[in-house]
Short mmCIF file of C-alpha atoms in Angstrom, two decimals:
data_model
loop_
_atom_site.label_atom_id
_atom_site.label_comp_id
_atom_site.label_asym_id
_atom_site.label_seq_id
_atom_site.Cartn_x
_atom_site.Cartn_y
_atom_site.Cartn_z
CA MET A 1 3.37 2.10 -16.43
CA GLU A 2 1.59 5.00 -17.82
CA MET A 3 -0.64 7.68 -16.32
CA GLY A 4 -4.02 7.96 -18.22
CA PRO A 5 -7.69 7.95 -18.18
CA THR A 6 -9.46 6.92 -15.01
CA PRO A 7 -12.90 5.25 -15.07
CA ALA A 8 -15.58 7.08 -13.13
CA ARG A 9 -15.97 6.30 -9.53
CA GLY A 10 -19.09 6.75 -7.71
CA PRO A 11 -20.06 7.64 -4.11
CA GLY A 12 -19.27 5.10 -1.40
CA THR A 13 -15.80 3.87 -2.35
CA ALA A 14 -14.78 3.81 1.18
CA ARG A 15 -17.19 0.94 1.96
CA THR A 16 -15.69 -2.38 2.39
CA LYS A 17 -17.28 -5.81 2.32
CA PRO A 18 -16.97 -8.35 5.14
CA VAL A 19 -14.01 -10.54 5.04
CA VAL A 20 -14.99 -13.96 3.54
CA PRO A 21 -13.43 -16.98 5.37
CA MET A 22 -11.47 -18.85 2.82
CA LEU A 23 -10.77 -22.53 2.05
CA HIS A 24 -7.00 -23.19 1.99
CA CYS A 25 -6.66 -25.58 -0.87
CA LEU A 26 -3.07 -26.45 -0.37
CA GLU A 27 -4.17 -28.10 2.91
CA LEU A 28 -6.46 -30.43 1.13
CA ALA A 29 -5.29 -34.00 0.61
CA PRO A 30 -3.89 -34.32 -2.80
CA PHE A 31 -4.61 -37.08 -5.44
CA VAL A 32 -7.93 -38.51 -3.64
CA ASP A 33 -10.23 -37.90 -6.72
CA PRO A 34 -9.84 -39.76 -9.93
CA LEU A 35 -9.57 -37.57 -13.04
CA GLU A 36 -12.94 -36.99 -14.77
CA ILE A 37 -13.12 -37.42 -18.45
CA PRO A 38 -15.45 -35.10 -20.47
CA VAL A 39 -18.13 -37.14 -22.51
CA ALA A 40 -17.73 -37.00 -26.18
CA ALA A 41 -20.51 -35.12 -28.27
CA ARG A 42 -20.46 -36.26 -31.74
CA PRO A 43 -22.74 -34.54 -34.54
CA GLY A 44 -25.11 -36.95 -36.21
CA VAL A 45 -25.81 -37.34 -39.90
CA SER A 46 -27.35 -33.86 -39.81
CA GLY A 47 -23.99 -32.28 -38.44
CA GLY A 48 -25.96 -30.66 -35.63
CA LEU A 49 -25.58 -30.52 -31.81
CA ARG A 50 -27.66 -28.79 -29.21
CA ILE A 51 -25.76 -27.58 -26.11
CA GLY A 52 -27.02 -25.82 -23.27
CA MET A 53 -25.86 -23.80 -20.36
CA ARG A 54 -27.02 -24.37 -16.80
CA GLU A 55 -26.28 -23.89 -13.20
CA ILE A 56 -25.46 -27.17 -11.12
CA ARG A 57 -23.58 -28.11 -8.01
CA VAL A 58 -20.54 -30.33 -8.43
CA LYS A 59 -17.88 -31.88 -6.09
CA MET A 60 -14.66 -30.60 -6.95
CA HIS A 61 -12.73 -32.37 -4.17
CA ARG A 62 -13.66 -35.33 -1.80
CA ASP A 63 -13.45 -33.10 1.25
CA VAL A 64 -15.19 -30.06 -0.11
CA ALA A 65 -18.86 -29.29 -0.10
CA PRO A 66 -20.53 -29.30 -3.56
CA THR A 67 -19.76 -25.96 -5.43
CA ARG A 68 -22.16 -23.94 -7.55
CA VAL A 69 -21.07 -23.76 -11.19
CA TRP A 70 -22.26 -22.90 -14.69
CA CYS A 71 -21.58 -25.43 -17.32
CA TYR A 72 -22.37 -26.60 -20.82
CA SER A 73 -24.27 -29.87 -21.18
CA ASP A 74 -25.34 -31.84 -24.18
CA LEU A 75 -29.09 -31.45 -25.06
CA SER A 76 -28.92 -33.18 -28.39
CA PRO A 77 -31.15 -36.20 -29.03
CA GLY A 78 -29.36 -39.13 -27.42
CA GLY A 79 -26.91 -36.58 -25.83
CA ALA A 80 -25.38 -37.31 -22.38
CA ALA A 81 -27.00 -34.41 -20.69
CA GLY A 82 -27.39 -36.25 -17.31
CA VAL A 83 -23.63 -36.90 -17.28
CA GLY A 84 -23.08 -33.28 -16.86
CA LEU A 85 -23.15 -33.65 -12.97
CA THR A 86 -19.50 -33.52 -13.21
CA GLY A 87 -19.70 -29.96 -14.35
CA LEU A 88 -17.39 -30.89 -17.57
CA ALA A 89 -18.60 -29.59 -20.83
CA PRO A 90 -18.85 -32.03 -23.51
CA LEU A 91 -15.97 -32.86 -25.61
CA ILE A 92 -17.04 -31.90 -29.09
CA GLU A 93 -15.68 -34.19 -31.78
CA ALA A 94 -15.87 -33.21 -35.46
CA ARG A 95 -14.09 -33.90 -38.92
CA SER A 96 -12.17 -31.30 -40.96
CA GLY A 97 -14.26 -30.30 -43.84
CA HIS A 98 -17.70 -31.50 -42.25
CA PRO A 99 -19.68 -28.43 -41.10
CA LEU A 100 -20.80 -28.39 -37.68
CA GLN A 101 -23.96 -26.66 -36.54
CA VAL A 102 -24.49 -25.93 -32.83
CA GLU A 103 -27.62 -24.40 -31.17
CA TRP A 104 -26.36 -22.78 -28.11
CA VAL A 105 -29.15 -22.71 -25.41
CA ASN A 106 -29.04 -20.18 -22.38
CA ARG A 107 -30.71 -21.93 -19.30
CA LEU A 108 -28.88 -19.84 -16.84
CA PRO A 109 -30.59 -17.95 -13.86
CA ALA A 110 -31.29 -14.49 -14.28
CA ARG A 111 -28.82 -13.06 -11.57
CA HIS A 112 -24.98 -13.74 -11.61
CA PHE A 113 -23.46 -15.30 -8.47
CA LEU A 114 -20.09 -13.47 -9.06
CA PRO A 115 -19.43 -9.71 -8.57
CA VAL A 116 -20.26 -7.89 -11.80
CA ASP A 117 -18.55 -4.65 -12.63
CA PHE A 118 -21.25 -2.43 -14.05
CA SER A 119 -18.64 0.40 -14.86
CA LEU A 120 -16.89 -1.81 -17.60
CA HIS A 121 -17.88 -1.18 -21.26
CA GLY A 122 -20.78 -3.39 -22.11
CA CYS A 123 -21.76 -3.94 -18.54
CA GLY A 124 -24.17 -1.03 -17.67
CA HIS A 125 -26.87 -1.41 -15.55
CA ASP A 126 -29.36 -1.00 -18.19
CA ILE A 127 -28.05 -4.28 -19.73
CA PRO A 128 -29.29 -7.76 -18.50
CA GLU A 129 -27.11 -8.99 -15.74
CA VAL A 130 -26.83 -12.47 -17.09
CA ARG A 131 -25.96 -13.12 -20.90
CA ALA A 132 -23.75 -15.36 -22.90
CA CYS A 133 -22.17 -15.97 -26.23
CA VAL A 134 -19.86 -18.63 -27.53
CA HIS A 135 -16.69 -18.29 -29.30
CA LEU A 136 -15.07 -21.43 -30.93
CA HIS A 137 -11.58 -20.52 -30.19
CA GLY A 138 -9.38 -21.35 -32.95
CA GLY A 139 -12.15 -21.88 -35.53
CA ARG A 140 -12.08 -20.45 -38.85
CA THR A 141 -15.58 -19.24 -38.70
CA PRO A 142 -17.72 -16.73 -40.50
CA SER A 143 -18.06 -13.41 -38.55
CA ARG A 144 -21.78 -13.82 -37.82
CA ASP A 145 -21.18 -17.27 -36.16
CA ASP A 146 -17.85 -16.24 -34.30
CA GLY A 147 -19.33 -15.31 -30.93
CA GLN A 148 -18.67 -11.53 -31.10
CA PRO A 149 -18.68 -10.01 -27.57
CA GLU A 150 -21.72 -7.93 -28.33
CA ASP A 151 -23.84 -10.82 -29.82
CA TRP A 152 -24.91 -12.09 -26.52
CA PHE A 153 -28.21 -13.56 -25.67
CA VAL A 154 -30.24 -13.90 -22.26
CA PRO A 155 -31.78 -16.85 -20.37
CA GLY A 156 -34.42 -18.35 -22.22
CA HIS A 157 -33.01 -17.81 -25.62
CA SER A 158 -30.65 -19.66 -27.98
CA ARG A 159 -28.56 -19.07 -31.04
CA ILE A 160 -27.43 -21.35 -33.97
CA CYS A 161 -24.01 -20.99 -35.04
CA ARG A 162 -22.47 -22.72 -38.07
CA TYR A 163 -18.85 -23.82 -38.25
CA PRO A 164 -17.39 -24.95 -41.71
CA LEU A 165 -14.53 -26.54 -40.06
CA GLU A 166 -12.35 -25.97 -43.40
CA GLN A 167 -9.08 -26.30 -41.40
CA ASP A 168 -6.44 -28.79 -40.28
CA ALA A 169 -6.87 -31.13 -37.31
CA ALA A 170 -6.45 -29.34 -33.90
CA ALA A 171 -7.64 -29.16 -30.42
CA LEU A 172 -9.92 -26.05 -30.26
CA TRP A 173 -12.02 -24.92 -27.39
CA TYR A 174 -15.22 -23.06 -26.82
CA HIS A 175 -15.94 -20.60 -24.18
CA ASP A 176 -18.09 -17.65 -23.33
CA HIS A 177 -17.30 -14.21 -24.81
CA ALA A 178 -19.77 -11.83 -23.52
CA MET A 179 -18.75 -8.29 -23.51
CA GLY A 180 -17.23 -7.28 -20.06
CA LEU A 181 -18.68 -10.42 -18.42
CA ASN A 182 -16.76 -13.50 -20.01
CA ARG A 183 -14.15 -13.17 -17.22
CA LEU A 184 -16.92 -14.11 -14.60
CA ASN A 185 -18.80 -16.61 -16.95
CA MET A 186 -15.64 -18.59 -17.64
CA TYR A 187 -14.62 -18.52 -13.88
CA ALA A 188 -18.17 -19.97 -13.31
CA GLY A 189 -17.32 -22.66 -15.66
CA LEU A 190 -18.28 -21.97 -19.23
CA PHE A 191 -15.68 -23.59 -21.25
CA GLY A 192 -14.94 -26.87 -23.01
CA MET A 193 -12.71 -28.50 -25.67
CA ALA A 194 -13.53 -29.34 -29.15
CA ILE A 195 -11.31 -31.83 -31.29
CA VAL A 196 -11.05 -31.48 -35.03
CA ARG A 197 -9.77 -34.61 -36.81
CA ASP A 198 -8.49 -35.13 -40.41
CA SER A 199 -7.10 -37.99 -42.46
CA ALA A 200 -3.48 -36.65 -42.31
CA GLU A 201 -3.51 -37.10 -38.37
CA ASP A 202 -5.29 -40.40 -38.72
CA ALA A 203 -2.63 -41.78 -40.88
CA LEU A 204 -0.12 -41.30 -37.90
CA HIS A 205 -1.99 -43.83 -35.90
CA LEU A 206 -1.45 -41.68 -32.80
CA PRO A 207 -2.75 -42.94 -29.44
CA SER A 208 -6.49 -42.76 -29.33
CA GLY A 209 -9.73 -43.90 -27.61
CA ARG A 210 -8.92 -44.07 -23.92
CA TYR A 211 -5.08 -43.42 -24.44
CA GLU A 212 -6.00 -39.93 -25.64
CA VAL A 213 -7.07 -37.76 -22.87
CA PRO A 214 -7.95 -34.06 -22.63
CA LEU A 215 -6.39 -32.22 -19.75
CA ILE A 216 -8.14 -28.90 -19.10
CA PHE A 217 -6.25 -26.62 -16.42
CA CYS A 218 -7.67 -23.71 -14.63
CA ASP A 219 -7.36 -22.35 -10.94
CA ARG A 220 -9.82 -21.24 -8.54
CA ASN A 221 -10.43 -19.94 -5.05
CA PHE A 222 -12.93 -21.28 -2.67
CA SER A 223 -14.66 -19.80 0.28
CA ALA A 224 -14.70 -22.00 3.45
CA ASP A 225 -18.22 -23.50 2.47
CA GLY A 226 -16.77 -24.66 -0.92
CA GLN A 227 -18.09 -21.86 -3.09
CA LEU A 228 -16.26 -20.18 -5.88
CA PHE A 229 -14.78 -17.07 -4.61
CA TYR A 230 -13.73 -14.26 -7.18
CA PRO A 231 -11.63 -11.35 -5.81
CA GLU A 232 -12.82 -7.63 -5.74
CA SER A 233 -10.76 -4.45 -5.84
CA GLY A 234 -12.37 -3.12 -2.79
CA ASP A 235 -14.19 -0.34 -4.69
CA PRO A 236 -17.91 -1.26 -4.93
CA GLU A 237 -18.29 0.92 -7.87
CA HIS A 238 -15.31 -0.71 -9.76
CA PRO A 239 -14.81 -4.07 -8.25
CA TRP A 240 -12.69 -5.33 -11.33
CA VAL A 241 -9.17 -6.65 -10.54
CA PRO A 242 -6.30 -6.81 -13.05
CA GLU A 243 -5.69 -10.43 -12.63
CA PHE A 244 -5.20 -13.16 -9.92
CA SER A 245 -4.04 -16.65 -9.16
CA GLY A 246 -6.23 -19.10 -7.31
CA ASP A 247 -4.60 -21.54 -4.68
CA ALA A 248 -6.54 -24.52 -6.01
CA ILE A 249 -5.19 -26.28 -9.40
CA LEU A 250 -8.10 -27.97 -11.06
CA ILE A 251 -7.72 -30.42 -13.95
CA ASN A 252 -10.92 -31.35 -15.67
CA GLY A 253 -12.90 -29.89 -12.79
CA LYS A 254 -11.06 -31.56 -10.03
CA VAL A 255 -8.45 -30.27 -7.45
CA ARG A 256 -5.35 -32.15 -8.04
CA PRO A 257 -6.78 -35.47 -9.11
CA TYR A 258 -5.13 -38.77 -9.87
CA PHE A 259 -5.20 -40.86 -13.17
CA GLU A 260 -4.77 -44.50 -13.85
CA VAL A 261 -2.65 -45.33 -16.78
CA GLU A 262 -1.01 -48.35 -18.40
CA PRO A 263 2.74 -48.65 -19.03
CA ARG A 264 2.60 -47.28 -22.61
CA LEU A 265 2.38 -44.33 -24.66
CA TYR A 266 -0.46 -41.69 -24.06
CA ARG A 267 -1.53 -38.60 -25.70
CA PHE A 268 -2.69 -35.65 -23.77
CA ARG A 269 -4.51 -32.78 -25.33
CA VAL A 270 -3.74 -29.86 -22.62
CA LEU A 271 -5.62 -26.55 -22.55
CA ASN A 272 -5.01 -23.66 -20.31
CA ALA A 273 -8.45 -22.51 -19.56
CA ALA A 274 -7.45 -20.20 -16.54
CA ASN A 275 -8.45 -16.46 -16.31
CA SER A 276 -4.95 -15.13 -15.99
CA ARG A 277 -2.70 -17.95 -14.68
CA PHE A 278 0.18 -19.43 -16.70
CA PHE A 279 1.10 -23.09 -15.97
CA THR A 280 4.73 -24.50 -16.11
CA LEU A 281 4.54 -28.27 -16.51
CA SER A 282 7.02 -31.06 -16.03
CA LEU A 283 7.16 -34.59 -14.94
CA SER A 284 8.33 -35.39 -11.36
CA ASN A 285 10.84 -38.10 -12.60
CA GLY A 286 12.54 -35.83 -15.01
CA GLU A 287 11.27 -37.74 -18.17
CA PRO A 288 10.63 -35.63 -21.13
CA LEU A 289 7.25 -34.43 -22.37
CA HIS A 290 7.04 -35.19 -26.13
CA GLN A 291 5.30 -32.11 -27.62
CA ILE A 292 3.82 -32.92 -31.04
CA GLY A 293 1.32 -30.11 -31.40
CA VAL A 294 0.36 -26.45 -30.65
CA ASP A 295 -2.73 -24.49 -30.80
CA GLN A 296 -3.61 -24.97 -34.48
CA GLY A 297 -2.39 -28.68 -34.76
CA LEU A 298 0.75 -30.79 -35.22
CA LEU A 299 4.21 -29.62 -35.32
CA ALA A 300 6.34 -30.92 -38.17
CA THR A 301 8.48 -33.14 -35.82
CA PRO A 302 8.13 -33.88 -32.03
CA VAL A 303 10.05 -31.65 -29.51
CA HIS A 304 11.35 -33.36 -26.63
CA ARG A 305 11.31 -30.98 -23.69
CA THR A 306 11.48 -31.25 -19.68
CA THR A 307 9.19 -28.30 -19.15
CA LEU A 308 6.31 -26.56 -20.88
CA ASN A 309 5.08 -23.01 -20.21
CA LEU A 310 1.33 -22.49 -21.22
CA ALA A 311 -0.42 -19.31 -21.21
CA PRO A 312 -4.21 -18.80 -20.90
CA ALA A 313 -5.82 -20.17 -23.94
CA GLU A 314 -2.83 -21.97 -25.34
CA ARG A 315 -2.99 -25.67 -26.08
CA ALA A 316 -0.22 -28.28 -26.34
CA ASP A 317 -0.44 -31.75 -27.90
CA LEU A 318 1.65 -34.04 -25.55
CA LEU A 319 2.85 -37.64 -25.75
CA ILE A 320 4.11 -39.10 -22.36
CA ASP A 321 5.70 -42.66 -22.36
CA PHE A 322 4.93 -44.58 -19.21
CA SER A 323 6.08 -48.01 -20.50
CA HIS A 324 9.37 -47.82 -18.36
CA ALA A 325 7.43 -46.74 -15.20
CA ALA A 326 5.23 -49.82 -14.57
CA GLY A 327 3.97 -49.73 -10.95
CA GLN A 328 5.14 -46.21 -10.27
CA ARG A 329 3.54 -42.99 -9.25
CA ILE A 330 4.58 -40.17 -11.26
CA HIS A 331 3.39 -36.41 -10.90
CA LEU A 332 2.63 -34.01 -13.45
CA MET A 333 3.97 -30.94 -11.92
CA ASN A 334 3.03 -27.20 -11.92
CA GLY A 335 6.34 -25.46 -10.94
CA ALA A 336 7.05 -27.23 -7.67
CA LEU A 337 3.45 -28.46 -7.02
CA GLY A 338 2.23 -31.61 -8.09
CA ALA A 339 -1.10 -31.15 -10.05
CA LEU A 340 -1.92 -34.50 -11.30
CA GLN A 341 -0.72 -37.98 -10.17
CA PHE A 342 -0.30 -40.66 -12.75
CA ARG A 343 -0.73 -44.19 -11.25
CA VAL A 344 1.13 -46.52 -13.75
CA SER A 345 -0.27 -50.08 -13.47
CA GLN A 346 2.02 -53.13 -13.55
CA SER A 347 1.09 -54.20 -17.02
CA ALA A 348 -0.66 -52.82 -20.25
CA GLY A 349 -4.03 -53.80 -21.36
CA ALA A 350 -4.66 -56.31 -24.21
CA ALA A 351 -5.81 -53.58 -26.45
CA THR A 352 -3.18 -51.65 -28.77
CA SER A 353 -3.65 -48.30 -29.98
CA GLY A 354 -1.02 -46.11 -31.70
CA PRO A 355 2.86 -46.35 -31.84
CA ALA A 356 5.09 -47.33 -29.19
CA SER A 357 7.19 -44.21 -29.33
CA PRO A 358 6.58 -40.76 -30.88
CA PRO A 359 6.62 -40.71 -34.80
CA PRO A 360 9.86 -39.21 -36.10
CA SER A 361 7.74 -36.87 -38.33
CA LEU A 362 4.26 -35.48 -38.06
CA ARG A 363 2.99 -33.09 -40.50
CA LEU A 364 4.57 -30.48 -43.09
CA VAL A 365 4.64 -27.10 -41.71
CA ALA A 366 6.11 -24.87 -44.13
CA ARG A 367 7.45 -21.53 -42.77
CA ILE A 368 6.17 -18.55 -44.27
CA PRO A 369 8.69 -16.30 -45.72
CA GLU A 370 8.77 -12.68 -44.55
CA SER A 371 8.80 -11.49 -48.12
CA SER A 372 5.21 -12.69 -48.57
CA ALA A 373 4.04 -9.98 -46.32
CA THR A 374 2.59 -7.00 -47.95
CA LEU A 375 2.18 -4.88 -44.88
CA THR A 376 3.60 -4.55 -41.21
CA ARG A 377 1.23 -3.20 -38.52
CA THR A 378 2.49 -2.15 -35.13
CA VAL A 379 0.26 -2.76 -31.98
CA THR A 380 1.34 -1.34 -28.65
CA LEU A 381 0.27 -2.97 -25.52
CA ASN A 382 -0.54 -0.26 -23.02
CA GLU A 383 -1.40 -0.18 -19.26
CA TYR A 384 -2.57 2.89 -17.61
CA LEU A 385 -2.55 3.85 -13.66
CA ASP A 386 -4.84 6.28 -11.84
CA LYS A 387 -3.27 8.88 -9.57
CA ILE A 388 -3.06 6.49 -6.56
CA GLY A 389 -1.15 3.93 -8.55
CA ASN A 390 -3.94 1.35 -8.96
CA SER A 391 -4.04 -0.38 -12.37
CA MET A 392 -7.22 0.66 -14.11
CA LEU A 393 -7.19 0.32 -17.86
CA MET A 394 -5.40 -1.70 -20.39
CA LEU A 395 -5.44 -0.79 -24.10
CA LEU A 396 -4.20 -1.81 -27.61
CA ASN A 397 -2.63 1.16 -29.58
CA ARG A 398 -4.02 3.34 -26.88
CA LYS A 399 -7.61 2.69 -27.99
CA ARG A 400 -10.72 1.37 -26.61
CA TRP A 401 -12.89 -1.53 -27.89
CA HIS A 402 -15.83 0.97 -29.14
CA GLU A 403 -13.43 3.28 -31.05
CA PRO A 404 -13.65 3.03 -34.98
CA VAL A 405 -11.63 0.12 -36.51
CA THR A 406 -8.11 0.76 -37.64
CA GLU A 407 -6.86 -2.51 -38.75
CA ARG A 408 -8.50 -3.62 -42.18
CA PRO A 409 -6.36 -6.55 -43.81
CA ARG A 410 -7.49 -7.67 -47.22
CA LEU A 411 -8.93 -11.14 -47.56
CA GLY A 412 -6.15 -13.32 -48.93
CA ALA A 413 -3.24 -11.02 -47.94
CA THR A 414 -0.42 -11.85 -45.64
CA GLU A 415 0.75 -9.45 -43.13
CA ILE A 416 3.25 -9.21 -40.23
CA TRP A 417 1.89 -7.80 -36.78
CA GLU A 418 4.35 -6.72 -34.21
CA PHE A 419 3.29 -6.41 -30.58
CA ILE A 420 5.32 -3.76 -28.64
CA ASN A 421 4.74 -4.74 -25.06
CA LEU A 422 5.22 -1.53 -22.84
CA THR A 423 3.65 -3.06 -19.81
CA GLU A 424 5.27 -5.32 -16.85
CA ASP A 425 2.99 -8.38 -17.89
CA THR A 426 3.27 -11.16 -20.40
CA HIS A 427 0.23 -10.76 -22.68
CA PRO A 428 -1.28 -13.83 -24.41
CA MET A 429 -2.44 -12.12 -27.70
CA HIS A 430 -5.09 -14.02 -29.56
CA LEU A 431 -6.54 -13.14 -33.16
CA HIS A 432 -9.88 -14.52 -34.08
CA LEU A 433 -10.42 -16.24 -37.42
CA VAL A 434 -6.77 -16.66 -38.35
CA ARG A 435 -3.76 -18.94 -37.67
CA PHE A 436 -0.24 -17.48 -37.74
CA GLN A 437 3.45 -18.22 -37.07
CA VAL A 438 5.77 -16.63 -34.70
CA LEU A 439 8.56 -14.94 -36.46
CA ASP A 440 10.87 -13.60 -33.47
CA ARG A 441 11.06 -11.58 -30.39
CA ARG A 442 13.41 -8.84 -29.66
CA VAL A 443 14.31 -6.73 -26.47
CA PHE A 444 13.94 -2.87 -26.95
CA ASP A 445 14.33 0.22 -24.92
CA VAL A 446 10.79 0.86 -23.40
CA PHE A 447 12.04 4.10 -21.78
CA ALA A 448 13.21 5.61 -25.22
CA TYR A 449 9.93 4.39 -26.82
CA ARG A 450 7.69 5.85 -24.33
CA ASN A 451 9.55 9.42 -24.73
CA ASP A 452 8.90 9.56 -28.44
CA LYS A 453 12.51 8.49 -29.36
CA GLY A 454 11.60 5.76 -31.41
CA LEU A 455 12.19 1.86 -31.49
CA HIS A 456 15.67 0.95 -30.11
CA TYR A 457 16.54 -2.60 -29.99
CA LEU A 458 18.87 -3.75 -27.28
CA ALA A 459 19.74 -7.31 -28.64
CA ASP A 460 19.40 -9.41 -31.64
CA ALA A 461 16.08 -10.92 -32.65
CA GLN A 462 15.46 -14.47 -31.27
CA PRO A 463 13.75 -17.01 -33.22
CA PRO A 464 10.75 -19.00 -31.93
CA PRO A 465 11.69 -21.92 -29.67
CA PRO A 466 11.02 -25.57 -31.40
CA GLY A 467 7.78 -25.85 -29.51
CA GLU A 468 6.36 -22.78 -31.35
CA LEU A 469 7.31 -23.70 -34.94
CA GLY A 470 3.86 -24.53 -35.77
CA TRP A 471 0.44 -22.87 -36.40
CA LYS A 472 -0.67 -20.68 -33.46
CA ASP A 473 -3.68 -18.59 -32.67
CA THR A 474 -2.32 -17.19 -29.24
CA VAL A 475 1.19 -15.87 -28.79
CA GLN A 476 2.92 -14.98 -25.65
CA CYS A 477 4.23 -11.33 -25.71
CA PRO A 478 6.91 -10.78 -22.94
CA PRO A 479 7.40 -7.51 -21.33
CA GLY A 480 9.99 -5.06 -22.86
CA ILE A 481 10.00 -7.22 -26.12
CA VAL A 482 8.73 -6.76 -29.72
CA THR A 483 6.91 -9.93 -30.68
CA ARG A 484 6.33 -10.45 -34.39
CA ILE A 485 3.83 -12.85 -36.03
CA ILE A 486 3.16 -13.45 -39.64
CA VAL A 487 -0.53 -13.96 -40.60
CA PRO A 488 -2.29 -15.02 -43.77
CA PHE A 489 -5.83 -13.63 -43.58
CA GLU A 490 -7.50 -16.71 -44.98
CA GLY A 491 -11.18 -17.50 -44.50
CA TYR A 492 -13.94 -15.04 -44.63
CA ALA A 493 -14.50 -11.17 -44.93
CA GLY A 494 -16.18 -9.54 -41.96
CA THR A 495 -15.42 -7.96 -38.63
CA TYR A 496 -13.42 -10.05 -36.04
CA LEU A 497 -11.38 -9.02 -32.95
CA TYR A 498 -7.90 -9.57 -31.29
CA HIS A 499 -7.24 -9.20 -27.63
CA CYS A 500 -5.22 -10.26 -24.63
CA HIS A 501 -6.47 -13.58 -23.37
CA ILE A 502 -5.85 -12.64 -19.81
CA LEU A 503 -9.63 -12.39 -19.38
CA GLU A 504 -9.35 -9.50 -16.85
CA HIS A 505 -7.22 -7.53 -19.28
CA GLU A 506 -9.62 -8.08 -22.34
CA ALA A 507 -12.50 -6.74 -20.10
CA ASN A 508 -10.83 -3.49 -19.36
CA ASP A 509 -10.36 -2.61 -22.42
CA MET A 510 -7.49 -4.77 -24.01
CA MET A 511 -9.66 -5.94 -26.94
CA ARG A 512 -9.92 -4.31 -30.43
CA PRO A 513 -11.96 -5.19 -33.67
CA PHE A 514 -10.42 -5.63 -36.93
CA GLU A 515 -12.13 -6.02 -40.41
CA VAL A 516 -11.19 -8.41 -43.05
CA VAL A 517 -12.11 -6.75 -46.36
CA ALA A 518 -12.86 -8.54 -49.76
#
């Protein structure tokens, strides 16, 4: 930890808010609600969708009162706007190389129902309290349509974004990215999944239709009356908290649901949409999870693993074989806790879709040689403390968001970025526009580095595990380790950003712009 700048504190810091009675979600009966499946939103001949943001109340558990949330809903002609009563955003389905246009419509109320920190950059009292913008996470998108944090718009307004989708098949996702506010907007529910498909993936005949299931994980706290509770620091002038974990695990908007499956192979598109929580997934019967893909698409070959650790914003493409589990109940575990119950029927349905077992090979993923990189950039991950030891500020290369751009890669160039983690947290670092490959991780002497004695490694570099040997857009950077990635800057010139995807960190102020120059 480092001592550093302290955000200004106003008068009244000794005031405390009344204690809110809390709902203890671990005491709720598990596996009483069926898993909800998001409704598909497919662009018509024009390639366009109209998706709105609104406030509704939804049941997240059988025994909990309806909860106020913000959600996306399909407003397109013929869209399933009324189905949005589940609070689940529509699942956007599109084809690689087929441009997609979305009009994002802000129909939110004028006041936020979660605690806004007006001291954060971009959150002053002179700025509208409710604002939104949408980032297609993982999309190779022109800068003007990327959902930049300062490109927000207010209730009663909309914005049209165009996505060329000149990229491989992958599970992307879309979420709010308003400066200083997206930690609250996403906690309120503004996120959804988008699937891009292509002919190479089609040829594998992977499980599809009702046998391909999105699983969107997040965690929440609830007050005793069933409403979302977001913690505060205790300082009314600076209520921001550095991170937290809720005691309720939600999948597709339900607290610990169940899902009825047939004894056959299923494909699960898994997304961690939590603010700051990591999930460690396994099956209660000890059977393997067959990982076939990562953030930016398929791996070269399946990876058979018993556990999967997923950081905020990361995705995993999994095959699970229930063919030998007819009549059983199997739990998808998060650590020692069952998060989802699979209820396997006695027999499979008449329809067939996909292989009976994971394909032995999936897609060519050529590794990028280090020699192709023309430049190596160093990015330090810094955390500062105030004088009484409260974590107050997080930076990249000791710089705030609004300081001048320092990273200007050339369009078409390949660079190595090394993240030097000087903090005690694992930070999931996300770069907009690009996909990249993980090179290695290496332990270093943090004390020596902080005292200007240079970078001293304490062990050999460790290559990425098999589950990371694909194209990524978010990488876990553990503490005391240098994490290196190799990045081809393909796509478009313009201004983009990179940041920690722990939402509380990026809000204060672990987010920086970079400019791709032609």
